Short mmCIF file of C-alpha atoms in Angstrom, two decimals:
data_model
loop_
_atom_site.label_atom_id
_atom_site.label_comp_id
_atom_site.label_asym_id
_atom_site.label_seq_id
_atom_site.Cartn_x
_atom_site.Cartn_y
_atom_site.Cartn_z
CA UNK A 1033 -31.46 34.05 -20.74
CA UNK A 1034 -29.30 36.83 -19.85
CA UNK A 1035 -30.86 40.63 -18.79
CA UNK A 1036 -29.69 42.15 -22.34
CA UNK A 1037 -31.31 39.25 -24.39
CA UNK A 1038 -34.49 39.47 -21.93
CA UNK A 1039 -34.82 42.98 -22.58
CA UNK A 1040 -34.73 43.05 -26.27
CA UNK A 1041 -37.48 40.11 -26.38
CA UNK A 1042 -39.51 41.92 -24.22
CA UNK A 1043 -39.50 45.01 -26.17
CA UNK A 1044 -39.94 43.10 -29.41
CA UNK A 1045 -43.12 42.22 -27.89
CA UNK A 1046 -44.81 44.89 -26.60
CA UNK A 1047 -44.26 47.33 -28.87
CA UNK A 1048 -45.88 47.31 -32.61
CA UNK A 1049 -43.73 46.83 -35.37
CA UNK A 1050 -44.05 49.13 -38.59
CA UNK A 1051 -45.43 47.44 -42.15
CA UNK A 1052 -41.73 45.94 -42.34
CA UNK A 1053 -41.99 43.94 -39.52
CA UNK A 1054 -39.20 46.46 -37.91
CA UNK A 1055 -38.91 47.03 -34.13
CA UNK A 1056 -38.72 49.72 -32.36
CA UNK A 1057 -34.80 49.33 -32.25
CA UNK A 1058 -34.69 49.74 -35.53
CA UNK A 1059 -33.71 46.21 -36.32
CA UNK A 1060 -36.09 43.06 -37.95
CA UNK A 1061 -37.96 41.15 -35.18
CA UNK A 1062 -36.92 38.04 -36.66
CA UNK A 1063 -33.01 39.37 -36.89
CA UNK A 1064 -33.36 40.48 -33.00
CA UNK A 1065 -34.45 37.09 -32.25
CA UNK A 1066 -31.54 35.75 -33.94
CA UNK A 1067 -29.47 37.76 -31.56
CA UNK A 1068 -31.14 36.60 -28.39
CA UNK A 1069 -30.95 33.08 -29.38
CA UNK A 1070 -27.32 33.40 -30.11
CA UNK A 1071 -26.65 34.69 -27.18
CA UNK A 1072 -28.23 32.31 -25.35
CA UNK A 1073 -26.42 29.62 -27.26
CA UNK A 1074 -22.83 31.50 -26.63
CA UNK A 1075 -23.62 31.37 -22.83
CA UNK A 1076 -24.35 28.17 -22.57
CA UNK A 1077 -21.04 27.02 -24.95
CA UNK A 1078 -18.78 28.87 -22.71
CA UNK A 1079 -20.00 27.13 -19.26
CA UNK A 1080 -19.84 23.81 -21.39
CA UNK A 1081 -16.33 24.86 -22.51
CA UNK A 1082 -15.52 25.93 -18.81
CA UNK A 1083 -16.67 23.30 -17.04
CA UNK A 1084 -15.87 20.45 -19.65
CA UNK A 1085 -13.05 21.89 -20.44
CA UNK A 1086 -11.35 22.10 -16.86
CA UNK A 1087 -13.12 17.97 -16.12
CA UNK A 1088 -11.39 16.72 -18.95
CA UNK A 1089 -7.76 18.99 -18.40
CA UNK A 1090 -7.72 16.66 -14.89
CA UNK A 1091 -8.66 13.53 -16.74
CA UNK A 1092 -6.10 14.28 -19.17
CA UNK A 1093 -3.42 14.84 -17.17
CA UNK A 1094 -4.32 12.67 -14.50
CA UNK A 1095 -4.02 9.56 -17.56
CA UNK A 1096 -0.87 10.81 -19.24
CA UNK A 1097 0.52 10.94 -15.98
CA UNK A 1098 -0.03 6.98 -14.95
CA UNK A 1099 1.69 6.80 -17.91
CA UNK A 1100 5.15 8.21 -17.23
CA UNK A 1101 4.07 7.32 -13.22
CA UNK A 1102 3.69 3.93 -13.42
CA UNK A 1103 5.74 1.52 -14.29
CA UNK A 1104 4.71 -0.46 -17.23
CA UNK A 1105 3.72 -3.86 -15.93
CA UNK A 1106 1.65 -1.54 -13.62
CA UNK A 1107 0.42 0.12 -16.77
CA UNK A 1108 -0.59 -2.83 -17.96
CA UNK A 1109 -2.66 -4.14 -15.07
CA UNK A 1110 -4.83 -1.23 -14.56
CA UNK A 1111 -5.47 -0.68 -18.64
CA UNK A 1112 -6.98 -4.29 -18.50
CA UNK A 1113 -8.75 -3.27 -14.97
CA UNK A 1114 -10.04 -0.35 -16.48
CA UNK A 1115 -11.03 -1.81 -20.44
CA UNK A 1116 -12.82 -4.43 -18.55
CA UNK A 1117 -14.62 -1.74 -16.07
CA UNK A 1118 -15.78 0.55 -19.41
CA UNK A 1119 -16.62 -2.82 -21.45
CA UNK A 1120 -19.38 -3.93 -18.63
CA UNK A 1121 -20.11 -0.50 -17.97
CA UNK A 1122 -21.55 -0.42 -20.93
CA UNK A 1123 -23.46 -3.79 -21.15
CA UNK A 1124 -24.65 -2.62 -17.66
CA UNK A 1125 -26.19 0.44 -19.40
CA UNK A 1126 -27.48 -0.88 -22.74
CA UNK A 1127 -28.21 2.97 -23.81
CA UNK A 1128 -30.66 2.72 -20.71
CA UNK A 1129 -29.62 6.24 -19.37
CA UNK A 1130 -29.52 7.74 -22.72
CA UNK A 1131 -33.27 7.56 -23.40
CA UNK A 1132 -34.32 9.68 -20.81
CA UNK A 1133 -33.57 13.20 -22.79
CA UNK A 1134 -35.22 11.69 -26.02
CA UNK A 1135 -38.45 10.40 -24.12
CA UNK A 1136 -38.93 13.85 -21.92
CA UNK A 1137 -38.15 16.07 -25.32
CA UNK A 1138 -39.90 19.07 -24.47
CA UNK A 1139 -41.73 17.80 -21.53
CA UNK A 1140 -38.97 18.84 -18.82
CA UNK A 1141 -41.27 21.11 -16.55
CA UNK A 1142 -43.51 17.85 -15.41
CA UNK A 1143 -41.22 17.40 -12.30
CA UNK A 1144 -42.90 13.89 -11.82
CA UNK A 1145 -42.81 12.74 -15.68
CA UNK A 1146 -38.98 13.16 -15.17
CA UNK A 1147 -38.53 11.58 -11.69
CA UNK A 1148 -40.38 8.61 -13.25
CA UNK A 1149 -37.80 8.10 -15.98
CA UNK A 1150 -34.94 8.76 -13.85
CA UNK A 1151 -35.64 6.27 -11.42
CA UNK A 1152 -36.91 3.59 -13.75
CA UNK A 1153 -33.54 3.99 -15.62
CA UNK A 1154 -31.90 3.34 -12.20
CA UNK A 1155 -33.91 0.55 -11.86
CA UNK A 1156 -33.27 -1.05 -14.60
CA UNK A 1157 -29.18 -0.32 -14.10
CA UNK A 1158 -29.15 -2.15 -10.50
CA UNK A 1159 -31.01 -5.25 -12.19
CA UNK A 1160 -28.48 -5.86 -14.70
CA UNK A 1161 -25.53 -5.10 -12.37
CA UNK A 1162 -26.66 -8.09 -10.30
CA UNK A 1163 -27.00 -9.95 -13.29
CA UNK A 1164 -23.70 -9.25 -15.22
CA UNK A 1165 -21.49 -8.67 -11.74
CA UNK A 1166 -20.48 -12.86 -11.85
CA UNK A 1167 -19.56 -12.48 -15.27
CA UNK A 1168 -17.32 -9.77 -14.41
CA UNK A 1169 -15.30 -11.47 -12.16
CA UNK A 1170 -14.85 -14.30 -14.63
CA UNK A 1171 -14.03 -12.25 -17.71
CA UNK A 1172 -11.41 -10.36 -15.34
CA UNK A 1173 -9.80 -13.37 -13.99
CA UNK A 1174 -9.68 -15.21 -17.56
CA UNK A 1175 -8.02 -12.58 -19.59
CA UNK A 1176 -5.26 -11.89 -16.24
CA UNK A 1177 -4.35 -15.81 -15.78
CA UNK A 1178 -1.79 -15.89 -18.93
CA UNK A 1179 0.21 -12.91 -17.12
CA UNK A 1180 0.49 -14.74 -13.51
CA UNK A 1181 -0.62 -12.08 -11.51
CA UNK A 1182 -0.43 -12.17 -8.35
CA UNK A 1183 -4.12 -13.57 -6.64
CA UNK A 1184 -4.40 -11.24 -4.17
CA UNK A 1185 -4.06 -8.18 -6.61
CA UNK A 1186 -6.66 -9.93 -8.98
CA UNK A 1187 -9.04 -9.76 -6.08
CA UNK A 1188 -8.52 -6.43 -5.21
CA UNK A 1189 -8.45 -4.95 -9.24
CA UNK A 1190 -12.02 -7.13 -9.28
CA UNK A 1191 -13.66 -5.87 -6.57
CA UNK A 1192 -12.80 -1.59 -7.86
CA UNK A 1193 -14.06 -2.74 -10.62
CA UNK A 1194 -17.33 -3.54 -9.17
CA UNK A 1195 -17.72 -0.60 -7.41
CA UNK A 1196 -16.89 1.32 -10.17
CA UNK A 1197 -19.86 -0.50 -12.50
CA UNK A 1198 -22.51 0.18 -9.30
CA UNK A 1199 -21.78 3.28 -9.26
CA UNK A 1200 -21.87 4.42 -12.69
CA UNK A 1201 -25.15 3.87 -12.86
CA UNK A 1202 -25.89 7.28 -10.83
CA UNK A 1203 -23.41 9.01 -12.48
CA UNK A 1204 -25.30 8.09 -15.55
CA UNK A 1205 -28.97 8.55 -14.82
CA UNK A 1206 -28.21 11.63 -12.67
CA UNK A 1207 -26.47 13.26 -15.16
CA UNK A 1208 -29.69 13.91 -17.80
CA UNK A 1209 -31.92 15.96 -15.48
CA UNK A 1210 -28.58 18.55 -14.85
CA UNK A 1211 -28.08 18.63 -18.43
CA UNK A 1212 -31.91 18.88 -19.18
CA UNK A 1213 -31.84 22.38 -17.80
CA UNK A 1214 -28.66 23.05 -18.28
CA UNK A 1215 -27.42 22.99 -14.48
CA UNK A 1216 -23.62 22.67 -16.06
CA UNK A 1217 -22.17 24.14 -13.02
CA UNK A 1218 -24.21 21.37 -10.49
CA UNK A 1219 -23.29 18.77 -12.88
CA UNK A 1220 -19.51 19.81 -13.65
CA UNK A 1221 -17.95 21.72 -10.35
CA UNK A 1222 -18.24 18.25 -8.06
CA UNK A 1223 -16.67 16.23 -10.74
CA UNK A 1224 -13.39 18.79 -11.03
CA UNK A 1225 -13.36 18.63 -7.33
CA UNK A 1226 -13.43 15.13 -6.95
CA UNK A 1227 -10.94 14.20 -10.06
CA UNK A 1228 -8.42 17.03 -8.14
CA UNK A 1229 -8.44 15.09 -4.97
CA UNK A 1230 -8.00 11.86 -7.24
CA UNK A 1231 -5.05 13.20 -9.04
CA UNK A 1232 -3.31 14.95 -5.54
CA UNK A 1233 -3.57 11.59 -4.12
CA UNK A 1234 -2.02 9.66 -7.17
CA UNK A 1235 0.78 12.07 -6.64
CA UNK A 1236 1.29 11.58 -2.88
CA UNK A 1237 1.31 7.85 -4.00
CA UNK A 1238 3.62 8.44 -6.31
CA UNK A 1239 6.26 10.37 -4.03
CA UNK A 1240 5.66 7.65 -1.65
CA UNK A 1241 6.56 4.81 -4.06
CA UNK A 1242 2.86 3.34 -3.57
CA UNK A 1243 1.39 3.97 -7.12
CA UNK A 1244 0.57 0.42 -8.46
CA UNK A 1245 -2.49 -0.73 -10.17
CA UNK A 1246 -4.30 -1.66 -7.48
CA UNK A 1247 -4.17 1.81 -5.36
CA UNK A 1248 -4.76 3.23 -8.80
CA UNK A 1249 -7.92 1.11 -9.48
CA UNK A 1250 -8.81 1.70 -6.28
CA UNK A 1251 -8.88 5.06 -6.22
CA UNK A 1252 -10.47 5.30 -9.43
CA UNK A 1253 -13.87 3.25 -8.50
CA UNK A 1254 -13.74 5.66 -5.14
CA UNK A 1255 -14.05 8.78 -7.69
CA UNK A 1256 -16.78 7.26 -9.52
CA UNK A 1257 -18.62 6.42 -6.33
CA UNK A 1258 -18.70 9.93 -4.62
CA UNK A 1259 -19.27 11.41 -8.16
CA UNK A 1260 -22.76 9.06 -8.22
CA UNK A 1261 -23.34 10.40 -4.60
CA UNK A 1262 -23.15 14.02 -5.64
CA UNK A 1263 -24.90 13.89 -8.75
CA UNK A 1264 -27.86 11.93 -7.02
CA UNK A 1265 -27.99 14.68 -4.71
CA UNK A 1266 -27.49 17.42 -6.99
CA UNK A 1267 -30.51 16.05 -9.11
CA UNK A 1268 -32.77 16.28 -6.63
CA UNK A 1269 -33.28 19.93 -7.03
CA UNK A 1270 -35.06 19.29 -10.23
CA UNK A 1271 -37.13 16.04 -10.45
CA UNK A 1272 -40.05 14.46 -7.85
CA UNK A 1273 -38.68 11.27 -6.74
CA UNK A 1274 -41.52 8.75 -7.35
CA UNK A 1275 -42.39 6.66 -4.16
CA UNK A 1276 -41.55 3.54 -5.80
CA UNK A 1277 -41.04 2.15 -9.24
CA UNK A 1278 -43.24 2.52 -12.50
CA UNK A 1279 -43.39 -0.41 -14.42
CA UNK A 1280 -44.80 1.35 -17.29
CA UNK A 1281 -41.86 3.98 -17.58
CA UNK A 1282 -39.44 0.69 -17.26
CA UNK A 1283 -41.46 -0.74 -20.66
CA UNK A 1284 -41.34 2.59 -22.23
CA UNK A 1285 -37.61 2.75 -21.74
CA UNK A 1286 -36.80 -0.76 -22.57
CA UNK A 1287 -39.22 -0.47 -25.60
CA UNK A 1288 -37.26 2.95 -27.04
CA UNK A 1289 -33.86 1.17 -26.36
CA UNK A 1290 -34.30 -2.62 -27.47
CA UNK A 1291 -33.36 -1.71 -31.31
CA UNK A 1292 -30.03 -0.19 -30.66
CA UNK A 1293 -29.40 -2.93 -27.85
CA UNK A 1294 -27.82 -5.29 -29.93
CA UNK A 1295 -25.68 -2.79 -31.38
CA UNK A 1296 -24.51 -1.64 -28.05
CA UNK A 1297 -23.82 -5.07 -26.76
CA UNK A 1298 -21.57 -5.85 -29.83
CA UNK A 1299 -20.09 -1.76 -29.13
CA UNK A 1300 -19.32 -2.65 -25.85
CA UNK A 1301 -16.66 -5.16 -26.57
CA UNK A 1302 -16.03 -3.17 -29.63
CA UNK A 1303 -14.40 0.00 -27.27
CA UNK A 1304 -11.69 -2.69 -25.99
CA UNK A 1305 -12.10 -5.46 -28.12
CA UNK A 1306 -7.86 -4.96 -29.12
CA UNK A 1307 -7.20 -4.80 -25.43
CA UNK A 1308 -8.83 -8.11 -24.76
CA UNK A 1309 -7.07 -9.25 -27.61
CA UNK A 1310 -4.15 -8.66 -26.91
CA UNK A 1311 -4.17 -9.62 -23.46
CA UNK A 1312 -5.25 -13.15 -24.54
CA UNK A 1313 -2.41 -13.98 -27.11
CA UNK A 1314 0.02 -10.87 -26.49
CA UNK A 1315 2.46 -10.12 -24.01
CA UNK A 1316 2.26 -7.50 -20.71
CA UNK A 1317 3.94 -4.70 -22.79
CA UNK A 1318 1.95 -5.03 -25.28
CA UNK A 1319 -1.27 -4.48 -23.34
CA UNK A 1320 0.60 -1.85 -21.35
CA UNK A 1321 1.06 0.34 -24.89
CA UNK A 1322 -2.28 -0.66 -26.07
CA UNK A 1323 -3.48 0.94 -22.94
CA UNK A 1324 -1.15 4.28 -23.58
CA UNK A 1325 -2.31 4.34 -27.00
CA UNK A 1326 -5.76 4.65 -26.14
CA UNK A 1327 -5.01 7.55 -24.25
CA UNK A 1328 -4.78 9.66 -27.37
CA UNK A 1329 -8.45 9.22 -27.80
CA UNK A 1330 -8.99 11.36 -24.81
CA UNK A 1331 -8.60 14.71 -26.78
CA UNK A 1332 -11.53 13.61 -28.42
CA UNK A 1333 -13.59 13.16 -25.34
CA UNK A 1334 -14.12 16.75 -24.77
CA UNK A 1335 -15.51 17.27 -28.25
CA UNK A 1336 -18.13 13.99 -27.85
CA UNK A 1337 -19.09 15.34 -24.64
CA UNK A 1338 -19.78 18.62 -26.43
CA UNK A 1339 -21.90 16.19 -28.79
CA UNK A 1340 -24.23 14.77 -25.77
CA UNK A 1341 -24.34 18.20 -24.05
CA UNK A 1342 -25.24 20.89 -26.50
CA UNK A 1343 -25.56 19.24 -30.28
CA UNK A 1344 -27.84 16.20 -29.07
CA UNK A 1345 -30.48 18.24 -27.06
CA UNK A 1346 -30.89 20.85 -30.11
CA UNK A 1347 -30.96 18.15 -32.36
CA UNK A 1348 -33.89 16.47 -30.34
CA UNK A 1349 -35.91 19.57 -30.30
CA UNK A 1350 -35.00 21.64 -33.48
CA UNK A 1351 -37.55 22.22 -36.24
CA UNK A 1352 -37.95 19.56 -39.23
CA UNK A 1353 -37.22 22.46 -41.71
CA UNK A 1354 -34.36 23.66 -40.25
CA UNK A 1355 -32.86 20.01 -39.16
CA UNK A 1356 -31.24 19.40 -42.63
CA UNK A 1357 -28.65 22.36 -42.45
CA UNK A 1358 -27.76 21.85 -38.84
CA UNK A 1359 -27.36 18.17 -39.06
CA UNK A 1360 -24.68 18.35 -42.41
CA UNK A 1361 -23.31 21.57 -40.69
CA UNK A 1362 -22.06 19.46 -37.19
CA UNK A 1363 -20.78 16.61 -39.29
CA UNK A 1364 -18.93 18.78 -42.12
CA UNK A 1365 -17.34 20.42 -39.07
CA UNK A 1366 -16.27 17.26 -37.38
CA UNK A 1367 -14.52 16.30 -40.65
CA UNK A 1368 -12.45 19.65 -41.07
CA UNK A 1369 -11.09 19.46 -37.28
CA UNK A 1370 -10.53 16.02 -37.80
CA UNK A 1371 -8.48 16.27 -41.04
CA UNK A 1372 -6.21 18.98 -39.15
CA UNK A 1373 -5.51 17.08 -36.42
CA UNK A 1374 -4.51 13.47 -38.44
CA UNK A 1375 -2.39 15.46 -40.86
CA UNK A 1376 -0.33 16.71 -38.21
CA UNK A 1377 -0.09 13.09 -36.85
CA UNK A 1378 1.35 11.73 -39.63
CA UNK A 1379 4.03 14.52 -40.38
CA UNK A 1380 4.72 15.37 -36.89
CA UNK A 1381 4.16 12.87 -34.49
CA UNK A 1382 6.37 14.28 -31.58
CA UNK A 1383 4.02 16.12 -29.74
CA UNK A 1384 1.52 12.89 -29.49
CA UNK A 1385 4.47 10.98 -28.48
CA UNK A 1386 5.81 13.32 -25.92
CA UNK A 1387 2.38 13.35 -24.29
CA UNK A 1388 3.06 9.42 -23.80
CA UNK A 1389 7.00 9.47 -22.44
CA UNK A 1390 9.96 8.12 -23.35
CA UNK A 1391 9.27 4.46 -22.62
CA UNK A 1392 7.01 4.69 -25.41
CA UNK A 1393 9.30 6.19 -28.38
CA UNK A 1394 9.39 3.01 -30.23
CA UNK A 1395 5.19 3.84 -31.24
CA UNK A 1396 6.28 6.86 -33.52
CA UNK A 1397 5.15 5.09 -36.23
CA UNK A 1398 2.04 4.10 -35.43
CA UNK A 1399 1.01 7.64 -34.09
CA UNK A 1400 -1.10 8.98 -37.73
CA UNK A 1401 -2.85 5.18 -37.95
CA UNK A 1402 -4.10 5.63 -34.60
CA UNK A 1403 -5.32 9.43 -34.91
CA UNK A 1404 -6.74 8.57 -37.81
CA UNK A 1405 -9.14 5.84 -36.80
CA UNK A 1406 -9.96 7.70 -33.48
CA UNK A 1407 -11.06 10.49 -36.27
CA UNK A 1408 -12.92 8.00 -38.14
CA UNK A 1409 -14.93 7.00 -35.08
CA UNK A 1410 -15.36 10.52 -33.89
CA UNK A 1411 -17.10 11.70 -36.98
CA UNK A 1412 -19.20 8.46 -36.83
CA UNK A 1413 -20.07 9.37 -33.15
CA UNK A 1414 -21.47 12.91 -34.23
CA UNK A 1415 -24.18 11.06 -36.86
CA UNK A 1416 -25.03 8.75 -34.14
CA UNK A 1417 -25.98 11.40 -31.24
CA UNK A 1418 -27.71 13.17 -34.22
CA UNK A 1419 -29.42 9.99 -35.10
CA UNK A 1420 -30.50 9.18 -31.72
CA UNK A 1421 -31.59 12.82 -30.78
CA UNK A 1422 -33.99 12.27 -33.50
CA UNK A 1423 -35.30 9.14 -32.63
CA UNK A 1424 -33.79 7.02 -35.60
CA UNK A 1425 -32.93 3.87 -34.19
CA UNK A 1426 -33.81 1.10 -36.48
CA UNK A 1427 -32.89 -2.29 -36.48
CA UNK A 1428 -31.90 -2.91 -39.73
CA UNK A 1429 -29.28 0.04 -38.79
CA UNK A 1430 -28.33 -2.14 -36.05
CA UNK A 1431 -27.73 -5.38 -38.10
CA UNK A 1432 -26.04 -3.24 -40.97
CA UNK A 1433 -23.44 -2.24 -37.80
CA UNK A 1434 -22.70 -5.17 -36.38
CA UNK A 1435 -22.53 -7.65 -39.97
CA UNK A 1436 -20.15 -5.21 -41.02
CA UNK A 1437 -18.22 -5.57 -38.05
CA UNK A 1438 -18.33 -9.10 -37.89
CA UNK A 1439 -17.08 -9.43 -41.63
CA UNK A 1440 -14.35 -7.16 -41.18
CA UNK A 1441 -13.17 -8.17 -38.02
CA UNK A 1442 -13.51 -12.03 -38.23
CA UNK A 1443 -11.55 -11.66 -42.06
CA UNK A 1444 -8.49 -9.72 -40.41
CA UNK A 1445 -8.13 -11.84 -37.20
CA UNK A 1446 -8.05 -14.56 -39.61
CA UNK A 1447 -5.63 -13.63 -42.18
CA UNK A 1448 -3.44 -11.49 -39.72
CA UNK A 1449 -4.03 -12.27 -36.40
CA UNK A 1450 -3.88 -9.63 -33.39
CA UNK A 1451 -0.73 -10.80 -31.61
CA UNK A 1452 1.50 -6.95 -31.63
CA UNK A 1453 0.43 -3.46 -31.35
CA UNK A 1454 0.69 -2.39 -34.63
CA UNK A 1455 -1.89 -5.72 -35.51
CA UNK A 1456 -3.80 -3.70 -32.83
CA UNK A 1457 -3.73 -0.96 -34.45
CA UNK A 1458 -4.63 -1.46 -37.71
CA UNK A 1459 -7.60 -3.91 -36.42
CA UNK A 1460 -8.99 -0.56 -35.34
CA UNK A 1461 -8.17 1.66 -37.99
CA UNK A 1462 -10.15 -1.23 -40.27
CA UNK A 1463 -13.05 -1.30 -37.86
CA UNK A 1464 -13.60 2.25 -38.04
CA UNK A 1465 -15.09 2.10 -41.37
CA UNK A 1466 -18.19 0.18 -40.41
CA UNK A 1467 -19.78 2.71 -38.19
CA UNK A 1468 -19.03 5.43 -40.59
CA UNK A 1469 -21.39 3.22 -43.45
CA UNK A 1470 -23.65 2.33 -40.70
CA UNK A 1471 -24.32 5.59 -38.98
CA UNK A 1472 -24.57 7.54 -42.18
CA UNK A 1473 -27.00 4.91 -43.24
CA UNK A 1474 -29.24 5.92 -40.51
CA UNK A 1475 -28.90 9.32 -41.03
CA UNK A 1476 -29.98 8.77 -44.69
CA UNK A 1477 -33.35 6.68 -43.62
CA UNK A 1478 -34.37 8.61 -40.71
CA UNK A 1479 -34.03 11.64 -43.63
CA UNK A 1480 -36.62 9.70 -45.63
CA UNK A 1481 -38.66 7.98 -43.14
CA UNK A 1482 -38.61 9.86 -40.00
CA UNK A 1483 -38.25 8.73 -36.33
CA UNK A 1484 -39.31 5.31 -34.73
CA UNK A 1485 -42.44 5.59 -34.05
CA UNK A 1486 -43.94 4.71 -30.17
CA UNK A 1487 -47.33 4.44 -29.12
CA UNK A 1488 -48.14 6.35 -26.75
CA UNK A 1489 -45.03 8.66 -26.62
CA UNK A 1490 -44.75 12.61 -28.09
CA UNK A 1491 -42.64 10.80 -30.93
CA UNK A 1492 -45.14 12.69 -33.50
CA UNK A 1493 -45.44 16.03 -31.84
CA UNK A 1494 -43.93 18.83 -33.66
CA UNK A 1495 -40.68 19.75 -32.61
CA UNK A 1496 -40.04 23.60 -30.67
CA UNK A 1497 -37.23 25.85 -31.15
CA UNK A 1498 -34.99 26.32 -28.12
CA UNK A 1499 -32.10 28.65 -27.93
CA UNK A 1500 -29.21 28.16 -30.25
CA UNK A 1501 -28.75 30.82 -33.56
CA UNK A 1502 -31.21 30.90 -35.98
#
């Protein structure tokens, strides 16, 4: 809280108000509460905006320039390193990491409480790297044999990848504590650093004539791993490390998870599923503008991070009463931005196409279908961080999610196939739908029923007000 707000609070306080509930500033105690909160909630959106804002500018421009950069066979290799890298990523995960803000809620001052979930979480991520790492390597190696890539830059594209999937999993359950008291400086300065040094030495490759997918995989996994390093250490300032693991947290984490876990194993191949496709009955250049395309979806990135970072912890902690208007206030918003941004795709595509370069003119048309969905599954992605802040994770949401999916994407690779770029395309646009139906199904039960319940857990604890506007 800043001096000013501190101030006002304080003399709101302890001073008596008149029969009007008036303070002695002449304003409404509740209206000068208002102000405090708001400008606590102001101050903390412009560090997120700073910090997120200047992270994602270097992931942004460190992407759109592989593009133009590399050549596209190049391109093509490292989109299938990397779709394969985020699809195990997330299997490695299974929205392990992600429980740890729900399951504190507004226990964050217990030091030990949060050491315990942080390290079961990591835990749990090294077990199922061990256990999915194998089927890495075979995925990887299936999906590149119909290209004839060279052996020895199969090997090398497999093993960034695994040190990229290690460690993620620090990155990941690292990252809550910083964002639990809003540390956005510890958790956001190392990360600008380290993607700066990433993108200087893409250029010096570059000059050199050594950009190729394997230095660019390479170096990749390397910026994930010293990320992990940092955070770890970074985190440290804020939790009590148990001495060694808690079985109980483990259970408690698995238990809050398993409903969605299905969900996320099916989303998981979901995120790349037209990649995969493609690379198993397309050609190289058509994996290599899959790959650009799905660059677009980075300008969303910023605005789902602001999601996790500032709308998800509110969520999780606002009161019941008040939960309605902000929860239809953050989607309606999501849909207005959204609308601007596909309506300019569709009647002027040039700018979207400029970001990708010349060698990729021949996508003009395909630039408004592919906003579009990405707009689709943004505004889906705000009513599931909603949903999850509250606790509403139910599995008959889960099987809603993925039968829709199934039906929908079963039906169109068997009456159109997925063999070009605009099949990709349009196998995503029509796969955007489901989530829509199945998030805002969620959001419509956890309305009427409330969250999951869990023995044991502060599920049924009222929720306290924290400092956004009133």
């Amino acid at each position: 809280m800043d001096p000013k707000s501190r101030h006002i609070i304080e003399q709101t306080e302890s001073h008596p108000t008149d029969g009007n509930d008036t303070s002695v500033s002449g304003l409404p105690t509740a209206s000068i509460k208002r102000m405090a909160r708001a400008r606590r909630a102001a101050g903390l959106a412009a560090r997120f905006f700073l910090g997120q804002g200047v992270l994602q500018a270097i992931q942004i421009i460190t992407g759109l320039l592989l593009i133009r950069w590399m050549s596209v066979e190049a391109l093509a290799q490292f989109g299938l390193t990397t779709g394969v890298q985020a699809t195990m990523t997330t299997l490695m995960d299974l929205g392990i990491s992600s429980t740890i803000i729900p399951l504190i809620g507004d226990r964050r001052d217990d030091r030990a409480l949060l050491g315990r979930y942080v390290r079961s979480a990591k835990h749990l991520r090294n077990k199922t790297f061990l256990a999915l790492a194998p089927a890495t390597v075979i995925a990887f190696s299936a999906m590149a044999h119909p290209h004839h890539w060279d052996w020895r830059l199969e090997i090398v594209l497999v093993a960034s990848i695994l040190l990229a999937l290690y460690s993620s999993g620090s990155m990941a359950c690292f990252s809550p504590p910083l964002l639990i008291f809003r540390r956005l400086g510890d958790l956001y300065l190392p990360q600008t650093l380290v993607g700066t040094a990433r993108l200087v030495a893409y250029l010096v490759c570059w000059v050199l004539g050594a950009l190729n997918a394997s230095t660019a995989s390479c170096m990749n996994a390397l910026n994930i791993a010293v990320n992990g390093l940092i955070l770890g250490k970074q985190s440290q300032k804020y939790i009590d490390w148990p001495q060694q693991n808690d079985a109980s947290a483990e259970r408690e984490i698995i238990h809050y998870a398993m409903p969605v876990m299905p969900a996320i194993i099916f989303a998981a191949f979901q995120g790349q599923i037209s990649l995969f496709l493609i690379s198993f009955f397309g050609s190289t250049v058509s994996i290599a503008q899959v790959t650009a395309l799905s660059k677009l979806g980075q300008m969303f990135s910023i605005l789902m991070t602001f999601n996790v970072v500032l709308i998800e912890p509110y969520i999780a902690q606002i009161n019941r009463t008040r939960l309605a208007k902000y929860y239809c206030g953050f989607l309606i918003l999501g849909v207005l931005f959204c609308a601007s941004i596909t309506l300019l795709a569709f009647v002027y595509p040039t700018p979207f196409l400029w970001l990708l370069g010349p060698k990729y003119e021949d996508l003009r048309d395909l630039m408004g279908w592919v906003v579009l969905a990405s707009c689709i599954n943004y505004v889906a992605g705000i009513a599931w961080i909603m949903n999850r802040a509250r606790k509403w994770i139910f599995w008959s949401g889960t099987i809603l999610e993925i039968a829709l999916l199934l039906i929908v994407q079963v039906s169109y690779i068997l009456l159109i196939g997925v063999h070009t770029t605009k099949d990709a395309v349009f196998f995503t646009f029509a796969s955007s739908f489901c989530y829509v139906i199945a998030h805002g199904y969620v959001g419509i039960y956890g309305f009427l029923h409330g969250p999951k319940k869990m023995k044991g857990s502060s599920s049924d604890a009222p929720m306290p007000e924290i400092g956004m506007p009133g």
